Amino acid sequence: TAADREHAGAAINKLQESGTLTVELSLRGEDGGDVPFEFRGSSTSVCEETGYVVLGYEITDRLQHEQKVEELRSCTLDVMQHSSRSESASVAATASNEVIGAPLIGVFFLDDDGEALTLAAAAYDYTDTFETEPRYERDGPDGSRSATVWGVFEEGTPLVIEDTRVFDALSEESPARSVIIHPLGEYGILIASSPEPYVFDATDEALVEILATSLKASLDRVKRESRLREQNEHLDEFASILSHDLRNPLNIAEGHLELARDADDPTSNYDAIDRSLERIGTLVEDLLTLAREGKAAIDVQRVNLESLVHSCWLGVRTGDAELQIDLDNTISGDKSRLRQLFENLFRNVMEHAGSGEQTGPLRVTVGTLDAGDGFFVADNG
């Protein structure tokens, strides 16, 4: 082309001036298409005359490699931006097919039971090639695809199979002929394969490794962010218990302590203070369990609702408000959590009393739903 001729002329001028030359040019190929070349030259002395040596190399493969690396770089950045395992796996599978040219590409994650590697994402419909969607079971028989894949997953070492039909460790026939299996740490594996043998070269192997490493880094980040969300939820639960649940028994204890100081017979006040302190102790134990184990202990038992509601009412400063209980059933639940529920509901009623248009004294009703399969808490405020 005219541009290439101009670049060639400038390069020759530079060679004459500085004694060196490096330039990329396109030459016309036998099929009429352009073929990229790189030319390197230098000056030399020949019979007291200045001569020049110029060598040219076709660089089609190098340019294709550079293009693949750039495309893969873009894909890995895309993988790292996603916030879920499934999204990261899907982007990685698509990238592997587009950049590496592996039509049978899939990402497989370890299932919740830890007994199988199951398909998480693929660049195509696997059932077009396989009779059923691939699933690799732990402890598969020797020579099976499952045994081969699990070997890679457990050992953490990539495996390249140039032709599955001549691979000694695989006696089971497979629709995939060329295969690259790359582990993804604790998460699973990435499999890039083709129905044709001897398809992948060293460049493809390196690209799969880059992609797998990026995917694993993304999965690590997703796991860290999930843990942070759980920790934040725990902190929110801590704050809720400290700001709401502990406030109820503390207020009751403080109120009865004031009454006890002025009462001739403070026995009932002391009993109320004792109940409040016992409630505080239970809540503190729940907090400690949450801190140690990351989740609150759940103790499901049969709970008499009428008795529990009455006890919770005594655990909140209710003033002149009235309580109406229209239930006598028992339910299965965690008694401590149910107590937190009722106490907080009652306290909320007291804090917002007067903001409504109730007539007569403030009244809270706890009753059975019409269908009989639950209960309600209502007030006239």
Short mmCIF file of C-alpha atoms in Angstrom, two decimals:
data_model
loop_
_atom_site.label_atom_id
_atom_site.label_comp_id
_atom_site.label_asym_id
_atom_site.label_seq_id
_atom_site.Cartn_x
_atom_site.Cartn_y
_atom_site.Cartn_z
CA THR A 1 0.00 0.00 0.00
CA ALA A 2 1.01 3.63 -0.34
CA ALA A 3 1.36 3.90 3.45
CA ASP A 4 3.64 0.87 3.58
CA ARG A 5 5.82 2.27 0.78
CA GLU A 6 6.11 5.53 2.68
CA HIS A 7 7.10 3.70 5.88
CA ALA A 8 9.65 1.62 3.95
CA GLY A 9 11.22 4.73 2.46
CA ALA A 10 11.48 6.39 5.87
CA ALA A 11 13.02 3.23 7.34
CA ILE A 12 15.66 3.02 4.58
CA ASN A 13 16.56 6.67 5.17
CA LYS A 14 16.97 5.97 8.86
CA LEU A 15 19.11 2.91 8.07
CA GLN A 16 21.41 5.07 5.95
CA GLU A 17 21.60 7.74 8.63
CA SER A 18 21.90 5.68 11.81
CA GLY A 19 22.92 2.24 10.60
CA THR A 20 19.85 0.42 12.02
CA LEU A 21 16.35 -0.38 10.83
CA THR A 22 13.21 -1.85 12.43
CA VAL A 23 9.89 -1.56 10.67
CA GLU A 24 6.62 -3.52 10.26
CA LEU A 25 5.21 -3.67 6.75
CA SER A 26 2.56 -5.64 4.91
CA LEU A 27 3.46 -7.52 1.73
CA ARG A 28 1.07 -8.92 -0.83
CA GLY A 29 0.54 -12.65 -0.30
CA GLU A 30 -0.01 -15.34 -2.93
CA ASP A 31 -3.76 -15.19 -2.32
CA GLY A 32 -3.76 -11.44 -2.84
CA GLY A 33 -4.14 -10.64 0.87
CA ASP A 34 -1.78 -8.64 3.03
CA VAL A 35 0.79 -10.56 5.10
CA PRO A 36 2.48 -8.71 8.01
CA PHE A 37 6.28 -8.74 8.18
CA GLU A 38 8.87 -7.23 10.49
CA PHE A 39 12.12 -6.07 8.91
CA ARG A 40 15.35 -5.53 10.84
CA GLY A 41 18.50 -4.15 9.24
CA SER A 42 21.95 -2.86 10.01
CA SER A 43 24.91 -1.40 8.11
CA THR A 44 28.13 -3.30 7.47
CA SER A 45 31.45 -2.67 5.74
CA VAL A 46 32.09 -4.59 2.52
CA CYS A 47 35.37 -4.01 0.64
CA GLU A 48 35.72 -0.58 2.17
CA GLU A 49 32.20 0.21 1.07
CA THR A 50 29.14 0.58 3.26
CA GLY A 51 26.62 -2.18 2.77
CA TYR A 52 23.34 -3.05 4.43
CA VAL A 53 21.83 -6.32 5.63
CA VAL A 54 18.01 -6.49 5.98
CA LEU A 55 16.10 -9.56 7.16
CA GLY A 56 12.33 -9.96 7.12
CA TYR A 57 10.15 -12.24 9.27
CA GLU A 58 6.48 -13.00 8.88
CA ILE A 59 4.78 -11.99 12.15
CA THR A 60 1.23 -13.21 11.63
CA ASP A 61 1.42 -15.62 14.57
CA ARG A 62 2.96 -13.01 16.84
CA LEU A 63 0.29 -10.41 16.04
CA GLN A 64 -2.46 -12.96 16.57
CA HIS A 65 -0.91 -13.87 19.92
CA GLU A 66 -0.70 -10.21 20.94
CA GLN A 67 -4.31 -9.72 19.91
CA LYS A 68 -5.38 -12.73 21.96
CA VAL A 69 -3.47 -11.47 24.99
CA GLU A 70 -5.11 -8.04 24.70
CA GLU A 71 -8.57 -9.58 24.30
CA LEU A 72 -7.91 -11.83 27.29
CA ARG A 73 -6.72 -8.86 29.35
CA SER A 74 -10.01 -7.12 28.64
CA CYS A 75 -11.96 -10.27 29.52
CA THR A 76 -10.12 -10.81 32.79
CA LEU A 77 -10.88 -7.23 33.80
CA ASP A 78 -14.54 -7.98 33.06
CA VAL A 79 -14.38 -11.16 35.14
CA MET A 80 -12.95 -9.24 38.11
CA GLN A 81 -15.77 -6.69 38.05
CA HIS A 82 -18.59 -9.14 38.72
CA SER A 83 -19.92 -9.68 42.22
CA SER A 84 -21.25 -13.24 42.05
CA ARG A 85 -19.72 -16.64 41.34
CA SER A 86 -22.17 -17.43 38.53
CA GLU A 87 -21.54 -14.13 36.72
CA SER A 88 -17.75 -14.52 36.94
CA ALA A 89 -17.97 -18.11 35.67
CA SER A 90 -20.21 -17.11 32.76
CA VAL A 91 -17.87 -14.32 31.62
CA ALA A 92 -14.86 -16.64 31.90
CA ALA A 93 -16.54 -19.36 29.82
CA THR A 94 -17.49 -16.90 27.08
CA ALA A 95 -13.99 -15.39 27.08
CA SER A 96 -12.34 -18.78 26.77
CA ASN A 97 -14.41 -19.63 23.71
CA GLU A 98 -13.89 -16.26 22.02
CA VAL A 99 -10.20 -15.76 22.78
CA ILE A 100 -8.82 -19.29 22.89
CA GLY A 101 -11.20 -20.85 20.40
CA ALA A 102 -12.28 -23.70 22.66
CA PRO A 103 -15.84 -24.52 21.61
CA LEU A 104 -16.39 -27.02 24.44
CA ILE A 105 -15.68 -24.77 27.41
CA GLY A 106 -17.21 -25.06 30.86
CA VAL A 107 -16.68 -23.93 34.44
CA PHE A 108 -17.57 -26.53 37.08
CA PHE A 109 -18.05 -25.75 40.77
CA LEU A 110 -17.94 -28.12 43.72
CA ASP A 111 -21.50 -28.77 44.90
CA ASP A 112 -22.71 -28.08 48.44
CA ASP A 113 -22.25 -31.72 49.44
CA GLY A 114 -18.68 -31.80 48.17
CA GLU A 115 -19.44 -34.93 46.17
CA ALA A 116 -19.58 -33.65 42.59
CA LEU A 117 -18.29 -30.97 40.25
CA THR A 118 -21.32 -29.54 38.50
CA LEU A 119 -21.63 -27.24 35.52
CA ALA A 120 -21.81 -23.56 36.55
CA ALA A 121 -21.36 -21.88 33.15
CA ALA A 122 -20.68 -22.82 29.54
CA ALA A 123 -20.20 -21.01 26.26
CA TYR A 124 -22.66 -23.34 24.52
CA ASP A 125 -25.28 -25.98 25.17
CA TYR A 126 -23.35 -29.04 26.37
CA THR A 127 -26.17 -31.38 25.44
CA ASP A 128 -25.45 -30.59 21.77
CA THR A 129 -22.28 -32.68 22.14
CA PHE A 130 -22.73 -34.75 25.31
CA GLU A 131 -25.71 -37.03 25.89
CA THR A 132 -26.33 -35.36 29.24
CA GLU A 133 -24.93 -32.29 30.96
CA PRO A 134 -21.51 -33.28 32.33
CA ARG A 135 -21.26 -33.94 36.05
CA TYR A 136 -18.10 -35.31 37.61
CA GLU A 137 -18.68 -37.47 40.68
CA ARG A 138 -16.15 -37.98 43.44
CA ASP A 139 -14.59 -41.46 43.56
CA GLY A 140 -15.36 -42.22 39.90
CA PRO A 141 -13.96 -45.52 38.57
CA ASP A 142 -10.41 -45.54 37.21
CA GLY A 143 -10.27 -44.52 33.58
CA SER A 144 -13.48 -42.50 33.76
CA ARG A 145 -13.82 -38.80 32.95
CA SER A 146 -14.85 -38.20 36.58
CA ALA A 147 -11.67 -39.79 37.93
CA THR A 148 -9.50 -37.75 35.55
CA VAL A 149 -11.21 -34.45 36.40
CA TRP A 150 -11.19 -35.10 40.14
CA GLY A 151 -7.50 -35.93 39.97
CA VAL A 152 -6.82 -32.43 38.62
CA PHE A 153 -9.12 -30.81 41.19
CA GLU A 154 -7.60 -32.59 44.19
CA GLU A 155 -3.96 -32.35 43.09
CA GLY A 156 -4.30 -28.73 41.94
CA THR A 157 -2.15 -29.36 38.85
CA PRO A 158 -3.37 -28.51 35.30
CA LEU A 159 -3.68 -31.34 32.79
CA VAL A 160 -3.33 -31.06 29.01
CA ILE A 161 -4.62 -33.96 26.88
CA GLU A 162 -3.68 -33.72 23.20
CA ASP A 163 -5.97 -36.58 22.21
CA THR A 164 -8.30 -38.33 24.64
CA ARG A 165 -8.33 -41.47 22.49
CA VAL A 166 -4.64 -42.12 23.13
CA PHE A 167 -4.51 -40.85 26.72
CA ASP A 168 -3.57 -43.84 28.87
CA ALA A 169 -5.34 -42.66 32.03
CA LEU A 170 -8.66 -42.25 30.23
CA SER A 171 -10.30 -45.43 29.00
CA GLU A 172 -13.80 -43.95 28.84
CA GLU A 173 -14.67 -42.52 25.41
CA SER A 174 -15.32 -38.77 25.30
CA PRO A 175 -16.75 -36.41 22.63
CA ALA A 176 -13.87 -34.03 23.47
CA ARG A 177 -10.54 -34.89 21.82
CA SER A 178 -8.25 -31.98 22.87
CA VAL A 179 -8.66 -31.01 26.53
CA ILE A 180 -7.13 -28.55 28.99
CA ILE A 181 -8.30 -29.04 32.59
CA HIS A 182 -7.28 -26.25 34.98
CA PRO A 183 -8.03 -26.26 38.73
CA LEU A 184 -9.72 -23.28 40.40
CA GLY A 185 -8.50 -23.91 43.92
CA GLU A 186 -11.27 -24.87 46.35
CA TYR A 187 -14.01 -23.78 43.95
CA GLY A 188 -13.77 -26.27 41.08
CA ILE A 189 -12.24 -26.52 37.62
CA LEU A 190 -12.22 -24.89 34.20
CA ILE A 191 -12.29 -27.24 31.20
CA ALA A 192 -11.41 -26.01 27.72
CA SER A 193 -11.85 -28.69 25.06
CA SER A 194 -12.38 -29.27 21.38
CA PRO A 195 -13.84 -32.14 19.35
CA GLU A 196 -10.64 -32.12 17.26
CA PRO A 197 -7.32 -33.62 18.50
CA TYR A 198 -4.04 -31.68 18.87
CA VAL A 199 -5.78 -28.29 18.71
CA PHE A 200 -4.16 -26.40 21.58
CA ASP A 201 -0.59 -25.11 21.50
CA ALA A 202 1.63 -23.64 24.23
CA THR A 203 0.05 -20.22 23.74
CA ASP A 204 -3.43 -21.63 24.32
CA GLU A 205 -2.23 -23.37 27.47
CA ALA A 206 -0.79 -20.09 28.77
CA LEU A 207 -4.02 -18.22 27.96
CA VAL A 208 -6.13 -20.81 29.79
CA GLU A 209 -3.83 -20.49 32.81
CA ILE A 210 -4.19 -16.68 32.79
CA LEU A 211 -7.97 -16.95 32.52
CA ALA A 212 -8.22 -19.59 35.27
CA THR A 213 -6.00 -17.54 37.57
CA SER A 214 -8.15 -14.45 36.99
CA LEU A 215 -11.34 -16.40 37.61
CA LYS A 216 -9.99 -17.83 40.87
CA ALA A 217 -8.98 -14.32 41.99
CA SER A 218 -12.50 -13.13 41.21
CA LEU A 219 -14.02 -16.03 43.18
CA ASP A 220 -11.73 -15.22 46.12
CA ARG A 221 -12.93 -11.62 46.04
CA VAL A 222 -16.59 -12.69 45.89
CA LYS A 223 -15.99 -14.96 48.91
CA ARG A 224 -14.32 -12.15 50.88
CA GLU A 225 -17.14 -9.74 50.09
CA SER A 226 -19.72 -12.34 51.14
CA ARG A 227 -17.94 -12.77 54.48
CA LEU A 228 -17.86 -9.00 54.93
CA ARG A 229 -21.60 -8.82 54.29
CA GLU A 230 -22.19 -11.54 56.88
CA GLN A 231 -20.00 -9.70 59.37
CA ASN A 232 -21.91 -6.49 58.73
CA GLU A 233 -25.18 -8.34 59.29
CA HIS A 234 -23.81 -9.67 62.58
CA LEU A 235 -22.80 -6.14 63.58
CA ASP A 236 -26.30 -4.92 62.72
CA GLU A 237 -27.75 -7.68 64.89
CA PHE A 238 -25.39 -6.73 67.72
CA ALA A 239 -26.47 -3.11 67.42
CA SER A 240 -30.14 -4.10 67.35
CA ILE A 241 -29.87 -6.18 70.52
CA LEU A 242 -27.83 -3.53 72.33
CA SER A 243 -30.00 -0.60 71.29
CA HIS A 244 -33.42 -2.23 71.57
CA ASP A 245 -33.58 -5.52 73.41
CA LEU A 246 -31.34 -4.64 76.36
CA ARG A 247 -33.10 -1.32 76.77
CA ASN A 248 -36.39 -2.94 77.84
CA PRO A 249 -35.17 -4.87 80.93
CA LEU A 250 -32.79 -2.04 81.88
CA ASN A 251 -35.65 0.47 81.90
CA ILE A 252 -37.79 -1.86 83.97
CA ALA A 253 -34.99 -2.47 86.47
CA GLU A 254 -34.30 1.27 86.80
CA GLY A 255 -38.00 2.08 87.29
CA HIS A 256 -38.54 -0.54 89.99
CA LEU A 257 -35.33 0.45 91.71
CA GLU A 258 -36.71 4.00 92.08
CA LEU A 259 -39.99 2.63 93.41
CA ALA A 260 -38.20 0.31 95.81
CA ARG A 261 -36.34 3.22 97.40
CA ASP A 262 -39.64 4.86 98.39
CA ALA A 263 -41.73 1.73 99.12
CA ASP A 264 -42.44 0.43 102.64
CA ASP A 265 -42.42 -3.13 101.29
CA PRO A 266 -40.21 -3.24 98.16
CA THR A 267 -40.44 -7.01 97.73
CA SER A 268 -42.45 -6.88 94.47
CA ASN A 269 -40.05 -4.28 93.10
CA TYR A 270 -37.08 -6.49 93.89
CA ASP A 271 -38.79 -9.40 92.15
CA ALA A 272 -39.26 -7.27 89.03
CA ILE A 273 -35.63 -6.15 89.15
CA ASP A 274 -34.55 -9.79 89.48
CA ARG A 275 -36.62 -10.77 86.42
CA SER A 276 -35.09 -7.91 84.43
CA LEU A 277 -31.55 -8.86 85.41
CA GLU A 278 -32.25 -12.47 84.43
CA ARG A 279 -33.51 -11.25 81.06
CA ILE A 280 -30.37 -9.15 80.59
CA GLY A 281 -28.26 -12.23 81.35
CA THR A 282 -30.10 -14.24 78.69
CA LEU A 283 -29.57 -11.52 76.10
CA VAL A 284 -25.87 -11.29 76.96
CA GLU A 285 -25.55 -15.07 76.50
CA ASP A 286 -27.20 -14.74 73.07
CA LEU A 287 -24.73 -12.00 72.16
CA LEU A 288 -21.78 -14.13 73.23
CA THR A 289 -23.05 -17.06 71.15
CA LEU A 290 -23.45 -14.76 68.16
CA ALA A 291 -19.90 -13.45 68.63
CA ARG A 292 -18.33 -16.91 69.01
CA GLU A 293 -20.24 -18.86 66.37
CA GLY A 294 -21.27 -16.18 63.91
CA LYS A 295 -24.95 -16.93 64.41
CA ALA A 296 -27.36 -16.89 67.29
CA ALA A 297 -28.24 -20.18 68.90
CA ILE A 298 -31.70 -21.48 67.96
CA ASP A 299 -33.56 -23.52 70.56
CA VAL A 300 -36.92 -24.58 69.12
CA GLN A 301 -39.47 -25.74 71.67
CA ARG A 302 -43.20 -25.65 72.37
CA VAL A 303 -44.05 -22.21 73.76
CA ASN A 304 -47.29 -21.20 75.52
CA LEU A 305 -48.09 -17.88 73.87
CA GLU A 306 -50.46 -16.54 76.52
CA SER A 307 -47.92 -17.02 79.30
CA LEU A 308 -45.08 -15.63 77.21
CA VAL A 309 -47.03 -12.54 76.10
CA HIS A 310 -48.01 -11.73 79.68
CA SER A 311 -44.38 -12.09 80.81
CA CYS A 312 -43.15 -9.85 77.99
CA TRP A 313 -45.73 -7.20 78.89
CA LEU A 314 -44.26 -7.06 82.39
CA GLY A 315 -40.80 -6.61 80.84
CA VAL A 316 -41.68 -3.27 79.23
CA ARG A 317 -42.69 0.08 80.70
CA THR A 318 -46.33 0.21 79.65
CA GLY A 319 -47.74 2.84 82.02
CA ASP A 320 -51.55 2.91 81.95
CA ALA A 321 -51.82 0.90 78.71
CA GLU A 322 -53.99 -2.19 78.70
CA LEU A 323 -53.16 -5.66 77.37
CA GLN A 324 -55.82 -7.92 75.89
CA ILE A 325 -54.85 -11.54 75.16
CA ASP A 326 -57.21 -13.53 72.93
CA LEU A 327 -55.26 -16.74 72.47
CA ASP A 328 -54.49 -19.88 74.40
CA ASN A 329 -52.48 -21.89 71.88
CA THR A 330 -48.88 -23.04 71.83
CA ILE A 331 -46.44 -22.80 68.93
CA SER A 332 -43.03 -24.18 68.03
CA GLY A 333 -40.34 -21.51 68.22
CA ASP A 334 -37.30 -20.12 69.95
CA LYS A 335 -38.59 -18.69 73.24
CA SER A 336 -35.80 -16.12 73.55
CA ARG A 337 -36.37 -14.82 70.02
CA LEU A 338 -40.14 -14.69 70.54
CA ARG A 339 -39.56 -12.71 73.73
CA GLN A 340 -37.41 -10.22 71.79
CA LEU A 341 -40.18 -9.93 69.20
CA PHE A 342 -42.99 -9.19 71.68
CA GLU A 343 -40.93 -6.89 73.89
CA ASN A 344 -39.84 -4.79 70.93
CA LEU A 345 -43.39 -4.60 69.56
CA PHE A 346 -44.75 -3.51 72.95
CA ARG A 347 -41.98 -0.93 73.40
CA ASN A 348 -42.64 0.49 69.94
CA VAL A 349 -46.32 0.89 70.84
CA MET A 350 -45.41 2.80 74.01
CA GLU A 351 -42.90 5.05 72.21
CA HIS A 352 -45.42 6.02 69.52
CA ALA A 353 -48.53 6.16 71.70
CA GLY A 354 -50.60 9.28 71.11
CA SER A 355 -49.51 9.71 67.51
CA GLY A 356 -52.72 8.01 66.34
CA GLU A 357 -56.37 8.76 66.92
CA GLN A 358 -57.30 6.13 69.51
CA THR A 359 -60.26 6.72 71.77
CA GLY A 360 -60.02 5.74 75.39
CA PRO A 361 -56.92 4.19 76.98
CA LEU A 362 -54.12 2.77 74.88
CA ARG A 363 -54.80 -0.92 74.36
CA VAL A 364 -52.67 -3.67 72.82
CA THR A 365 -54.33 -6.85 71.60
CA VAL A 366 -52.59 -10.16 70.89
CA GLY A 367 -54.86 -12.71 69.27
CA THR A 368 -55.17 -15.68 66.95
CA LEU A 369 -55.57 -15.13 63.23
CA ASP A 370 -58.94 -16.05 61.74
CA ALA A 371 -57.40 -18.97 59.86
CA GLY A 372 -55.98 -20.24 63.13
CA ASP A 373 -52.47 -20.67 61.70
CA GLY A 374 -50.78 -17.70 63.36
CA PHE A 375 -51.17 -14.74 65.71
CA PHE A 376 -51.31 -10.96 65.44
CA VAL A 377 -50.29 -8.00 67.57
CA ALA A 378 -52.42 -4.83 67.20
CA ASP A 379 -53.01 -1.58 69.06
CA ASN A 380 -55.55 1.23 68.92
CA GLY A 381 -52.91 3.96 68.75
#
